[in-house]
Coordinates of C-alpha atoms and ligand atoms in Angstrom, one line a residue:
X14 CA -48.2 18.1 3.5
X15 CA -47.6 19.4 6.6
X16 CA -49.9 21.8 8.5
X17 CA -47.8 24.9 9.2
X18 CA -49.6 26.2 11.9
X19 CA -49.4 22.9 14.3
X20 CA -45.9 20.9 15.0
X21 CA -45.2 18.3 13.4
X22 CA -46.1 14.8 15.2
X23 CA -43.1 13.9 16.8
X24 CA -42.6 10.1 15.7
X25 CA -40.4 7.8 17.9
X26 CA -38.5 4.5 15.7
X27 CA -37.0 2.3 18.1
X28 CA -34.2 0.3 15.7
X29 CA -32.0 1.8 12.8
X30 CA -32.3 -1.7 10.7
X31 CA -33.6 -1.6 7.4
X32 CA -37.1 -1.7 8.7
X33 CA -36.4 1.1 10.8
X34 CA -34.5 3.4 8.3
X35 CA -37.5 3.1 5.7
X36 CA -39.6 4.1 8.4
X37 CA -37.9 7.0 9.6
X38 CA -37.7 8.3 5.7
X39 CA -41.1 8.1 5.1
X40 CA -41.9 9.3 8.1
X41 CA -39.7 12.1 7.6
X42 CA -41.0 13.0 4.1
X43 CA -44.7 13.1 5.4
X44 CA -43.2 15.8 7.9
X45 CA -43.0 13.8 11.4
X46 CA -40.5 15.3 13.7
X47 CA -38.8 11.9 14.0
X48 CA -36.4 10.7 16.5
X49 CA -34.5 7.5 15.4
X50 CA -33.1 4.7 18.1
X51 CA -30.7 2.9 17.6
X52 CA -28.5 0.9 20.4
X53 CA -25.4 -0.2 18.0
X54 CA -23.3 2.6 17.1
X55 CA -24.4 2.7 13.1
X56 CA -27.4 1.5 11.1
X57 CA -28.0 -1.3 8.9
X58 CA -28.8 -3.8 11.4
X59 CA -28.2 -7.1 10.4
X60 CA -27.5 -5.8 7.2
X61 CA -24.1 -4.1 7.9
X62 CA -20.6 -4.3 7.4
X63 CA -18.8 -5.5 10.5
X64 CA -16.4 -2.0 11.2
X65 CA -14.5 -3.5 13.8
X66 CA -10.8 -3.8 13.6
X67 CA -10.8 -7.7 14.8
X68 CA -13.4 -8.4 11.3
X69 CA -10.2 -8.6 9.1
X70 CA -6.8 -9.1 9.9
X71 CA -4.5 -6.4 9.6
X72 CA -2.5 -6.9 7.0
X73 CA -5.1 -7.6 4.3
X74 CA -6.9 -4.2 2.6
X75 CA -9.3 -2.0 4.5
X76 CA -12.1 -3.0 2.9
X77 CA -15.1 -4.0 5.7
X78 CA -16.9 -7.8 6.1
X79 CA -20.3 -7.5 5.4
X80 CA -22.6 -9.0 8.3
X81 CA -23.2 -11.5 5.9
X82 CA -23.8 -11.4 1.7
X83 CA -26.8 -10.0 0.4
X84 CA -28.3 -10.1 -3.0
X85 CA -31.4 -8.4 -3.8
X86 CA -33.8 -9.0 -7.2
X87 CA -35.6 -6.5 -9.5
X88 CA -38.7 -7.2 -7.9
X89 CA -37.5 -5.7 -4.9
X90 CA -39.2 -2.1 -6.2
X91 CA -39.4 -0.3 -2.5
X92 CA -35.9 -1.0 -1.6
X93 CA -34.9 0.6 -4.6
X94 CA -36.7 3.7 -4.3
X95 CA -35.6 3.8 -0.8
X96 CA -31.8 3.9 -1.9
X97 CA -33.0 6.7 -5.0
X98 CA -34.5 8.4 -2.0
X99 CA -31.3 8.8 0.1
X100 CA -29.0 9.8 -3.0
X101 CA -28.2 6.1 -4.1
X102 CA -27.6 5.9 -7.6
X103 CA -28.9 1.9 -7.9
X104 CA -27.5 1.3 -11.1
X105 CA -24.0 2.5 -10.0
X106 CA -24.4 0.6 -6.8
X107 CA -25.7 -3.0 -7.7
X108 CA -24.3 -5.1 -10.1
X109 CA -27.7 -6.6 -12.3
X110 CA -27.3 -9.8 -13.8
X111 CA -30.1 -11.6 -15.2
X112 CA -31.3 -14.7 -13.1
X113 CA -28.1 -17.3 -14.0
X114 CA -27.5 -20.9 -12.2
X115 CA -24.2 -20.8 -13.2
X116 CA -21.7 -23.7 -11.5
X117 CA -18.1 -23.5 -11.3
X118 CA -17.2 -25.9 -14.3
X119 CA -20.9 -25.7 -15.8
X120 CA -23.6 -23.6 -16.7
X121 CA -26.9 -24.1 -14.6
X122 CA -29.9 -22.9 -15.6
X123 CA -30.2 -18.9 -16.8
X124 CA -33.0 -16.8 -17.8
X125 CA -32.3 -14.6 -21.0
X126 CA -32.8 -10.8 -20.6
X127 CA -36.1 -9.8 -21.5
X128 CA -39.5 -10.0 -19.7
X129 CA -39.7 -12.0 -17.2
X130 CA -42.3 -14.7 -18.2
X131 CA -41.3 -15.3 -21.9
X132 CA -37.6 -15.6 -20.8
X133 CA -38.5 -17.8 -18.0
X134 CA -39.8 -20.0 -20.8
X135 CA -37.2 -19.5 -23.1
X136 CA -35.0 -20.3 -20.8
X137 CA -36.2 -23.5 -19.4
X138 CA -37.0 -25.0 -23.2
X139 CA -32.9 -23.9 -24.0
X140 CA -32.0 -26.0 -21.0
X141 CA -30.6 -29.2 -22.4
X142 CA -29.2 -30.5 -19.1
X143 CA -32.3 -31.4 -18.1
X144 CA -34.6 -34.1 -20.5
X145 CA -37.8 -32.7 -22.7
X146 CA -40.1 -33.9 -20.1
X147 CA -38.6 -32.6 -17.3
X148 CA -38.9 -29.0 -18.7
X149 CA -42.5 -30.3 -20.1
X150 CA -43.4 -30.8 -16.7
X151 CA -41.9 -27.8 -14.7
X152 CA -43.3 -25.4 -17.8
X153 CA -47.1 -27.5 -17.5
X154 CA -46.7 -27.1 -13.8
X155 CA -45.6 -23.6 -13.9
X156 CA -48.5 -22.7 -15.9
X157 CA -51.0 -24.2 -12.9
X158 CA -49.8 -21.6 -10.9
X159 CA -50.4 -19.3 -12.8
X160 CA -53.8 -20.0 -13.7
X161 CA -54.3 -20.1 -9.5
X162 CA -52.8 -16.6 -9.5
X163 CA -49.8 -18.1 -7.7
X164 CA -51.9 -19.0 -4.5
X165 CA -52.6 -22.1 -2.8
X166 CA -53.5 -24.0 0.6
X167 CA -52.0 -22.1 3.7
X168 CA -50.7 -25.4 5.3
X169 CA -48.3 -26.4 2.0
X170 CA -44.6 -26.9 2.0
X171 CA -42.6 -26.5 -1.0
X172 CA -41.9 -30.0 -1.4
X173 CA -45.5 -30.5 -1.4
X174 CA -46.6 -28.0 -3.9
X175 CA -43.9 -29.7 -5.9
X176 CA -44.3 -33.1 -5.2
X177 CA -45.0 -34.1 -8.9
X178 CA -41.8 -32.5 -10.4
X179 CA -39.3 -34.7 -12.0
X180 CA -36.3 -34.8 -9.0
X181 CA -33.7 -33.5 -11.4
X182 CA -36.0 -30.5 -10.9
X183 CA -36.4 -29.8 -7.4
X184 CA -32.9 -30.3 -7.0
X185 CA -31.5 -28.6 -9.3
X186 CA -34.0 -25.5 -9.0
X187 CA -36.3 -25.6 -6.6
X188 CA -34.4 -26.3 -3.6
X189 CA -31.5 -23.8 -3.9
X190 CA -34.3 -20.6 -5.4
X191 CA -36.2 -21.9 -2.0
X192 CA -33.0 -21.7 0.3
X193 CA -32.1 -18.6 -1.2
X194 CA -35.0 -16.7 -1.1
X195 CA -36.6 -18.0 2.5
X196 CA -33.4 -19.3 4.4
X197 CA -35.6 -22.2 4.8
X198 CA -35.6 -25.6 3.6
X199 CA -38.3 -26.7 0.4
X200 CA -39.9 -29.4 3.1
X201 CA -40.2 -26.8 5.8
X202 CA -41.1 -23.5 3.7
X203 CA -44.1 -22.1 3.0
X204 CA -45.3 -23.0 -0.3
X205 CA -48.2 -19.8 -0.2
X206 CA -44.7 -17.5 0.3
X207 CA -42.5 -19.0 -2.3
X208 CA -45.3 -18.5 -4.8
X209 CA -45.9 -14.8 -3.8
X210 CA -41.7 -14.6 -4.3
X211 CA -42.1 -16.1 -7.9
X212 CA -45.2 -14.0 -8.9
X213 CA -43.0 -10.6 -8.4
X214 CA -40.0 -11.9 -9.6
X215 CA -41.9 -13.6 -13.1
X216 CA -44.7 -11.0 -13.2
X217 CA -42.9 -7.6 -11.8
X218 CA -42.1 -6.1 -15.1
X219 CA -39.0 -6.1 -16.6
X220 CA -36.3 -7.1 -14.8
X221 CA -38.1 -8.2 -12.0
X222 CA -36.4 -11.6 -11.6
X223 CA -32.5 -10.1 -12.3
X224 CA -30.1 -10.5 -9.9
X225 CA -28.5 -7.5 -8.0
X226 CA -26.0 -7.6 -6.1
X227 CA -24.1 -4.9 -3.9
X228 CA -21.0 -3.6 -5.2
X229 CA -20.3 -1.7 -2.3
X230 CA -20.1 -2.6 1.3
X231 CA -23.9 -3.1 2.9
X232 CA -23.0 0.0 4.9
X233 CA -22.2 2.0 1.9
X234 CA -25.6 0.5 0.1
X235 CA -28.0 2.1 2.6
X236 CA -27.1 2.8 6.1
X237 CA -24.4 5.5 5.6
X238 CA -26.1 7.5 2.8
X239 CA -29.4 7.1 4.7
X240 CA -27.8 8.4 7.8
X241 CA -26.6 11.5 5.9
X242 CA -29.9 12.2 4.6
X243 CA -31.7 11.9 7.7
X244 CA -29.5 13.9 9.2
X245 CA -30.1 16.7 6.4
X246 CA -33.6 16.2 7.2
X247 CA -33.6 17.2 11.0
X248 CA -33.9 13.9 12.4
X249 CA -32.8 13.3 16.2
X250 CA -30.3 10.2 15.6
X251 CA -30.0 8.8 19.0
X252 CA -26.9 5.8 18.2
X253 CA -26.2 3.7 20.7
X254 CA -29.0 4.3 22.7
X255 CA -31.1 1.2 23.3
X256 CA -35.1 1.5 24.3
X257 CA -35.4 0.1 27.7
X258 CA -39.2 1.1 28.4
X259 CA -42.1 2.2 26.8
X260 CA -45.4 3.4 28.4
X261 CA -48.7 4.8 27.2
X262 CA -50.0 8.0 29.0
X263 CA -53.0 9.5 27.4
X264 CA -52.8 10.2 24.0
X265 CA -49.2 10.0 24.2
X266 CA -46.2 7.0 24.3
X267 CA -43.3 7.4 26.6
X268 CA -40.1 6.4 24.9
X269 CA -37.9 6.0 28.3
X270 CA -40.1 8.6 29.9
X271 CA -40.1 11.2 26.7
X272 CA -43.5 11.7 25.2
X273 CA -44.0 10.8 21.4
X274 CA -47.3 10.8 19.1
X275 CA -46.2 8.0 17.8
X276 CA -43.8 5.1 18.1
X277 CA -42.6 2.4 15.4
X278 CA -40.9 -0.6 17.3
X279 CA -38.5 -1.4 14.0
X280 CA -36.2 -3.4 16.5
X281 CA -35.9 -7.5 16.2
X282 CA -38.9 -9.4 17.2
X283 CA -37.8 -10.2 20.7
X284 CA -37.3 -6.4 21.8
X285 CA -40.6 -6.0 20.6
X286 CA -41.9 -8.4 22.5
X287 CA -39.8 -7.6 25.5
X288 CA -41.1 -3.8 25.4
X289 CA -44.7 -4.1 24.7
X290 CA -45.5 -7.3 26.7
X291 CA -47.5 -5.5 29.3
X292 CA -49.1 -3.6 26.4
X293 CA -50.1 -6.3 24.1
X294 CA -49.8 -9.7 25.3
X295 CA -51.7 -11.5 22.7
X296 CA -48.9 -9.4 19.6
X297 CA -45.9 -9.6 22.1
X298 CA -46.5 -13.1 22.1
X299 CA -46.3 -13.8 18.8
X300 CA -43.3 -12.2 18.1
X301 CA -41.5 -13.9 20.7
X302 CA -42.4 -17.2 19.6
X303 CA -41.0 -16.6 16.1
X304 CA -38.4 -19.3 14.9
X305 CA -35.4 -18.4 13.6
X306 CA -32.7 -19.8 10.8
X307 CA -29.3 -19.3 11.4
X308 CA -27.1 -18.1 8.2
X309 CA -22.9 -18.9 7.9
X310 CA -21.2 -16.9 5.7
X311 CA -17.7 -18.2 5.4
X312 CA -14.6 -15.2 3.5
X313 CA -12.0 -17.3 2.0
X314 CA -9.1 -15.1 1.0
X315 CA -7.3 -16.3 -2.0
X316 CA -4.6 -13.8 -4.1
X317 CA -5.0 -13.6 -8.0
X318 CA -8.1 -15.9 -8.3
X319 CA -11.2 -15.0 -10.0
X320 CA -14.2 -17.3 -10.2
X321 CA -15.7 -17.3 -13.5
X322 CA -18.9 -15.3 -12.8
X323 CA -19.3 -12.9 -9.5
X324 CA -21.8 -15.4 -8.4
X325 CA -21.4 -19.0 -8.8
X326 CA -24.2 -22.0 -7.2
X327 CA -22.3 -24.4 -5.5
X328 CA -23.3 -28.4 -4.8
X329 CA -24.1 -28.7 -1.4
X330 CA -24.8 -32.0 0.6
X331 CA -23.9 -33.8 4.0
X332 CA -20.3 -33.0 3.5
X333 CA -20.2 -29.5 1.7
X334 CA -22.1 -26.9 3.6
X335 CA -22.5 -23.9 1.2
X336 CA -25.0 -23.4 -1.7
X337 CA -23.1 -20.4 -2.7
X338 CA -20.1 -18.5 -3.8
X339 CA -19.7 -14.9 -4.4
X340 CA -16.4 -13.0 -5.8
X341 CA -16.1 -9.5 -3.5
X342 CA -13.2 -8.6 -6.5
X343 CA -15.7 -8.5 -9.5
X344 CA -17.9 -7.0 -7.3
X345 CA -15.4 -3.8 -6.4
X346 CA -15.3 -4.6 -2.9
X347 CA -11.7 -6.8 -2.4
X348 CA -10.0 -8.1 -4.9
X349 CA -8.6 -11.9 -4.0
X350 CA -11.5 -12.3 -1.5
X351 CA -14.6 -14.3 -1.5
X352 CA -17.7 -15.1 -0.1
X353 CA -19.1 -18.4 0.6
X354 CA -23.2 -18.8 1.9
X355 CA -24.6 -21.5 3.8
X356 CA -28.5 -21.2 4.4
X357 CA -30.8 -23.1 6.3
X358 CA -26.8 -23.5 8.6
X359 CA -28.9 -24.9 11.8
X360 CA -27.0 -28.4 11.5
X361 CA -23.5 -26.8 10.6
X362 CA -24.0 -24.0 13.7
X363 CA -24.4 -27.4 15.6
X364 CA -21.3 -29.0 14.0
X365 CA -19.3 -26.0 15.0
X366 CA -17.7 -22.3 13.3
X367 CA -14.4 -24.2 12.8
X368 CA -15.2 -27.3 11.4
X369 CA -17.9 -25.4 9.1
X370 CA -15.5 -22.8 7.9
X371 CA -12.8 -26.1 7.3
X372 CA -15.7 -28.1 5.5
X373 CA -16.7 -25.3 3.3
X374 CA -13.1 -24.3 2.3
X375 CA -12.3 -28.1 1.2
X376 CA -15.7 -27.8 -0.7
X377 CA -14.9 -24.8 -2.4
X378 CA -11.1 -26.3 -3.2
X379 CA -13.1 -29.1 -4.8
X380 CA -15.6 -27.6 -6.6
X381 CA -13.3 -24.0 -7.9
X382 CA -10.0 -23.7 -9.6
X383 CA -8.0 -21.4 -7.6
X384 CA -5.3 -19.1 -8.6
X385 CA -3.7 -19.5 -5.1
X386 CA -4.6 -21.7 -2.4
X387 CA -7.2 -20.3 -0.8
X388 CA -7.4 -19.7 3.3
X389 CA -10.1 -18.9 5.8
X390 CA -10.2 -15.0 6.8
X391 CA -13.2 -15.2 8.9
X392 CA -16.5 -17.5 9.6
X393 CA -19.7 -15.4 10.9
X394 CA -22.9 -16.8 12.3
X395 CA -26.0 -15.3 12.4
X396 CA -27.7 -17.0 14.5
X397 CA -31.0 -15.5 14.1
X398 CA -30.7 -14.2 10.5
X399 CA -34.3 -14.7 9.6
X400 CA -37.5 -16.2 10.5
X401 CA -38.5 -19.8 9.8
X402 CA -41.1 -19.0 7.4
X403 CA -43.0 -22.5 7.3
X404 CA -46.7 -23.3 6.5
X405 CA -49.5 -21.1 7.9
X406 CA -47.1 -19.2 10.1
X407 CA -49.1 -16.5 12.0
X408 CA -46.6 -13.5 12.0
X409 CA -47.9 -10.2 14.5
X410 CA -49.4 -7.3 12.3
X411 CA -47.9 -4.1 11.7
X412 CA -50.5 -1.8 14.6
X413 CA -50.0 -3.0 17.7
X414 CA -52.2 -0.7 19.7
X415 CA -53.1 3.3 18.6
X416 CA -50.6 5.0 17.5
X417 CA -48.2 2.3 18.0
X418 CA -47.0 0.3 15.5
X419 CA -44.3 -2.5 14.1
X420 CA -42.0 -2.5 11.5
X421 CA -39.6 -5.3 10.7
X422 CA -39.2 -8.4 8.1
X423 CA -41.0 -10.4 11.1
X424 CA -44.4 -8.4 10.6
X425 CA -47.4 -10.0 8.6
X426 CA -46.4 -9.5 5.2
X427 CA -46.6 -11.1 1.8
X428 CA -42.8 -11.5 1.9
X429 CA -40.4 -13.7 3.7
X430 CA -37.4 -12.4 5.7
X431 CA -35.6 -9.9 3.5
X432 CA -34.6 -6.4 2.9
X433 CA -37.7 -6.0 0.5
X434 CA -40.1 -7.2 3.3
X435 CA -38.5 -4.9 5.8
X436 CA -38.4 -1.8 4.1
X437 CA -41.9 -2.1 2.8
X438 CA -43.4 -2.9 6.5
X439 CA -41.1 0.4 7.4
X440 CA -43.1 2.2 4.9
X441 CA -46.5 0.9 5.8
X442 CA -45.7 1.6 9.4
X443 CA -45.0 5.5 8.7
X444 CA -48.1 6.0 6.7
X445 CA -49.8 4.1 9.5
X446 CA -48.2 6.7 11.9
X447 CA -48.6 9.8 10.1
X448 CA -52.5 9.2 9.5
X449 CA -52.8 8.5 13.5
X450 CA -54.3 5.2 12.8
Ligands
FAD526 C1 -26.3 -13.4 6.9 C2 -27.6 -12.8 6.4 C3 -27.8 -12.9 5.0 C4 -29.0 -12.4 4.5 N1 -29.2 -12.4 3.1 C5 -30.2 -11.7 2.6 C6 -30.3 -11.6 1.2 O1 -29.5 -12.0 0.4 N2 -31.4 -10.9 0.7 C7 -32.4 -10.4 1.5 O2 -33.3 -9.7 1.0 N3 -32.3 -10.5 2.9 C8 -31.3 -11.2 3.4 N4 -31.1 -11.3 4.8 C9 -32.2 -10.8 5.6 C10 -32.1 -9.3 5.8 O3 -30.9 -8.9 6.3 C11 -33.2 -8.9 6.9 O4 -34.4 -9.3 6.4 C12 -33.2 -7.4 7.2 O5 -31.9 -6.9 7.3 C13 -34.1 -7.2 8.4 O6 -34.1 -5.8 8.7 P1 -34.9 -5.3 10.0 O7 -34.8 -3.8 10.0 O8 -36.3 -5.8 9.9 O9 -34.2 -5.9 11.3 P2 -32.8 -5.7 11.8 O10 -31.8 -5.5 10.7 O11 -32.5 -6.8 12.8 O12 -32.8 -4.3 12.6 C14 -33.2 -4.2 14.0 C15 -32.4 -3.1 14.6 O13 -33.0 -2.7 15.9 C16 -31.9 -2.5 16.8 N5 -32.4 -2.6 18.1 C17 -32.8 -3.8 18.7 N6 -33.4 -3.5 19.9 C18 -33.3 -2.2 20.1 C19 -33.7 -1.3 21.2 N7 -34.3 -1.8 22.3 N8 -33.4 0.0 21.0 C20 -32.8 0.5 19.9 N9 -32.4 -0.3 18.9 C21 -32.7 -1.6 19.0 C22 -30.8 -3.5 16.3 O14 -29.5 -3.1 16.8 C23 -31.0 -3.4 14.8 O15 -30.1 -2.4 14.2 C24 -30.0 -11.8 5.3 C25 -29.8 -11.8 6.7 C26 -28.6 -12.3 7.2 C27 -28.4 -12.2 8.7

C-alpha cells in the first residue's frame, strides 16, 4: 500500500498496447501516479479494431475490422485477470472451445474436455486418421518431453526437436500449432519456446490448452474497458501524444522534459531503441535488431453462409496462403463475414495485398461451401506483427537502466509474441517500477 504521507511515484508508460495497458493497471493498483502515452488516438495497439470509416465499406454493418484475428488459450492466466481487472466478464466475452483441428469437410484432430494431459492422450489414441504408430510415436515422443521438463538445447528448431515424427504428424500438427502460436515457421522456430507454449497449455490446469476466442471486437476485449477504468483510477491518458525524447537527470527521467520516477517504454521495439539509444546502447541495440514476421488477415464477406465451426484449419501450400478460417457471425461480431489468417505471410507480403487476398479467396471457395459467393472486403498487412522467435534469440531484458524499464512481447520472456507475453512483461515491469529497482 501506499504511504499516505509521501506522493505517490509518479510513473511514466510510454505506449497504450497491451504491454503498456497491463502496466499502467498494475502500476495504478500499487498506487503510482501514472501517466499513460499513447501516440494513436485509442489503445490496443496492434491489437485493435481498425475505427476508421475507409476499414469497411459503407454499406455493410457498423461493426469494426479487427487489426487482425486473435485467439487466446486458457493458459493465458495474466491476460485473463487483466480483463477481470478492468470489469471484463471473460466468460461473457470469449467464446471457449476445447483445442479442435476441425477442417472444412473433416474433423482434425480435437482434444476432449477435461484436463489437459489425459485428454491430450485421449485424444491422440481416438484419432483414427492417423495409423497406430503414428500416435505411438507422437504419444512416446511426447512423454520425452516430459520427462525433460519440456526443455531442451537453446539452438533447436522445431523441425529438429521433431525430426523423428512420422510426417503425417508434423504436418498435420506440428506445423500449423507452431505457425499459430509463434507466427514462425517449425524449421525457423525456437524449439526451447514451443515447448514452454505446450507445457502451459498441457500442464496449466484445466482448460489450459481451450481455445478462446473474442466475441467482441479487440477494442471492446480490452482497450475500451481498460481505458474507462484507468480513467476511474486518476490516470493522465495522454492519446495521441507520441514520446519524442527521454533524458535522465538525477534521480529523475524526463519524459519530453517532464520529470517522472519512473518510466516503462511499453512502445514497439524500434521506439525503444530510438529513445534510449544514447542511454543504453548495448539494450537499444538489441531491440532494434529484432526480426519481424508479417501476418495477412484477409475478411471475405459472404451473406447467409456459416462455416460449420467458428474456427475452421484450413490446407495451406504454395498456392493457398491461409492456415485459417474464422466465422465473425458465430462469434457475435458480423454475421455473413469472415476471417481468413495467413502466418509466417513474408512470401505472400512479397507476392502482393491483391494477389494474396485473390489467392486466398479461391482457397477458401475450394476448400468451404458457401451460402453465397463470397467477396473480398478488405486485406490487411501487418508487416511487423511479431518477432521471429528462432533458436537462441537474445531478446533485451525488461530493466534497462534504474528506474527505467521495458515492457512489450519483444522483452526476454518465456513466451513468444502474444497478448499473454505482453501483458505479463507489463506486469513485471510495474512491480519492477513500484519497488524502485
Ligand atoms: C495480425 C496479428 C495477429 C495476431 N494474433 C495473435 C493471436 O492470435 N494471439 C496472440 O496472443 N497474439 C497475437 N498477435 C500478437 C499480439 O497482437 C501482440 O503480441 C501484442 O498485441 C503486443 O502488444 P504490445 O503492447 O507489446 O505492443 P503493441 O501492441 O505494438 O503496442 C505498442 C504501442 O506503443 C505505441 N507507441 C509506439 N511508439 C510510441 C511513442 N514514441 N510514444 C507513445 N506511444 C508509442 C503504439 O502506437 C502502440 O499502441 C497478433 C498480432 C498481429 C499483428
Amino acid at each position: 500500500m501506499p504511504n499516505r504521507a509521501s506522493p505517490a511515484r509518479r510513473v511514466a508508460v510510454i505506449g497504450g498496447g497491451w504491454a503498456g495497458i497491463s502496466a499502467a493497471v498494475h502500476a495504478c493498483q500499487r498506487g503510482q501516479a501514472v501517466t499513460l502515452f499513447e501516440m494513436t488516438l485509442r489503445l490496443g495497439g496492434r491489437a485493435r479494431s481498425l475505427h476508421d470509416t475507409t476499414a469497411v465499406p459503407s454499406d455493410l454493418d457498423e461493426a469494426p475490422l479487427d487489426n487482425g484475428q486473435h485467439i487466446l488459450i486458457g493458459a493465458y492466466r495474466h491476460c485473463l485477470e487483466l480483463l477481470a481487472t478492468v470489469g471484463v466478464d471473460h466468460s461473457e466475452a470469449l467464446l471457449r472451445l476445447p483445442l479442435r483441428l476441425r477442417y472444412p469437410r473433416h474433423e482434425g484432430l480435437s482434444l476432449p474436455p477435461g484436463r489437459p494431459l489425459p485428454s491430450f492422450v485421449r485424444g491422440i489414441l481416438a484419432y483414427q486418421a492417423w495409423p497406430l504408430a503414428a500416435r505411438a510415436r507422437l504419444l512416446m515422443t511426447a512423454a520425452g518431453w516430459l520427462l525433460r521438463r519440456f526443455t531442451c538445447a537453446a539452438e533447436l528448431t522445431v523441425d529438429q526437436l521433431c525430426a523423428d515424427l512420422p510426417a503425417i504428424v508434423k504436418q498435420e500438427l506440428i506445423a500449423p500449432l507452431c505457425i499459430a502460436a509463434m507466427n514462425t515457421p517449425s524449421g525457423q522456430a525456437s524449439a526451447r519456446v514451443f515447448l514452454r507454449v505446450l507445457q502451459d497449455s498441457l500442464f496449466g490446469g484445466s482448460g489450459s490448452s481451450d481455445l478462446l476466442l473474442p466475441r467482441v471486437p479487440l477494442s471492446g476485449l480490452l482497450a475500451d474497458p481498460a481505458q474507462t477504468w484507468l480513467q476511474v483510477q486518476g490516470t493522465d491518458l495522454r492519446l495521441g501524444q507520441r514520446l519524442q525524447s527521454l533524458a535522465q537527470q538525477g534521480n529523475q527521467w524526463l519524459a519530453d522534459g517532464e520529470p517522472f520516477d519512473a518510466v516503462i517504454l511499453a512502445c514497439t521495439s524500434a521506439e525503444a531503441a530510438r529513445l534510449c539509444d544514447d542511454i543504453a546502447p548495448d539494450w537499444a541495440f538489441k531491440a532494434r535488431t529484432l526480426r519481424y514476421e508479417p501476418i495477412i488477415t484477409v475478411y471475405l464477406q459472404s451473406p447467409g453462409s456459416v462455416l460449420p465451426a467458428p474456427m475452421l484449419a484450413l490446407q495451406d501450400g504454395a498456392q493457398e496462403p491461409a492456415q485459417f478460417a474464422f466465422d465473425l457471425g458465430q462469434l457475435g461480431h458480423a454475421p455473413g463475414r469472415f476471417a481468413l489468417v495467413i502466418s509466417g505471410a513474408a512470401p505472400w507480403v512479397e507476392r502482393g495485398l491483391v494477389k494474396t487476398g485473390l489467392a486466398a479467396l479461391k482457397q477458401a471457395e475450394r476448400e468451404i461451401t458457401w451460402h453465397s459467393p463470397p467477396k473480398v472486403l478488405k486485406v490487411l498487412a501487418e508487416k511487423r506483427a511479431t518477432f521471429s522467435c528462432t533458436p537462441g534469440l537474445q531478446r533485451p531484458p525488461a530493466q534497462i537502466s534504474d528506474g527505467l524499464f521495458a515492457a512489450g512481447d519483444y522483452v526476454a520472456g518465456p513466451y513468444p509474441a502474444t497478448l499473454e507475453g505482453a501483458v505479463r512483461s507489463g506486469r513485471t515491469a510495474a512491480i519492477k517500477a513500484a519497488t524502485g529497482l
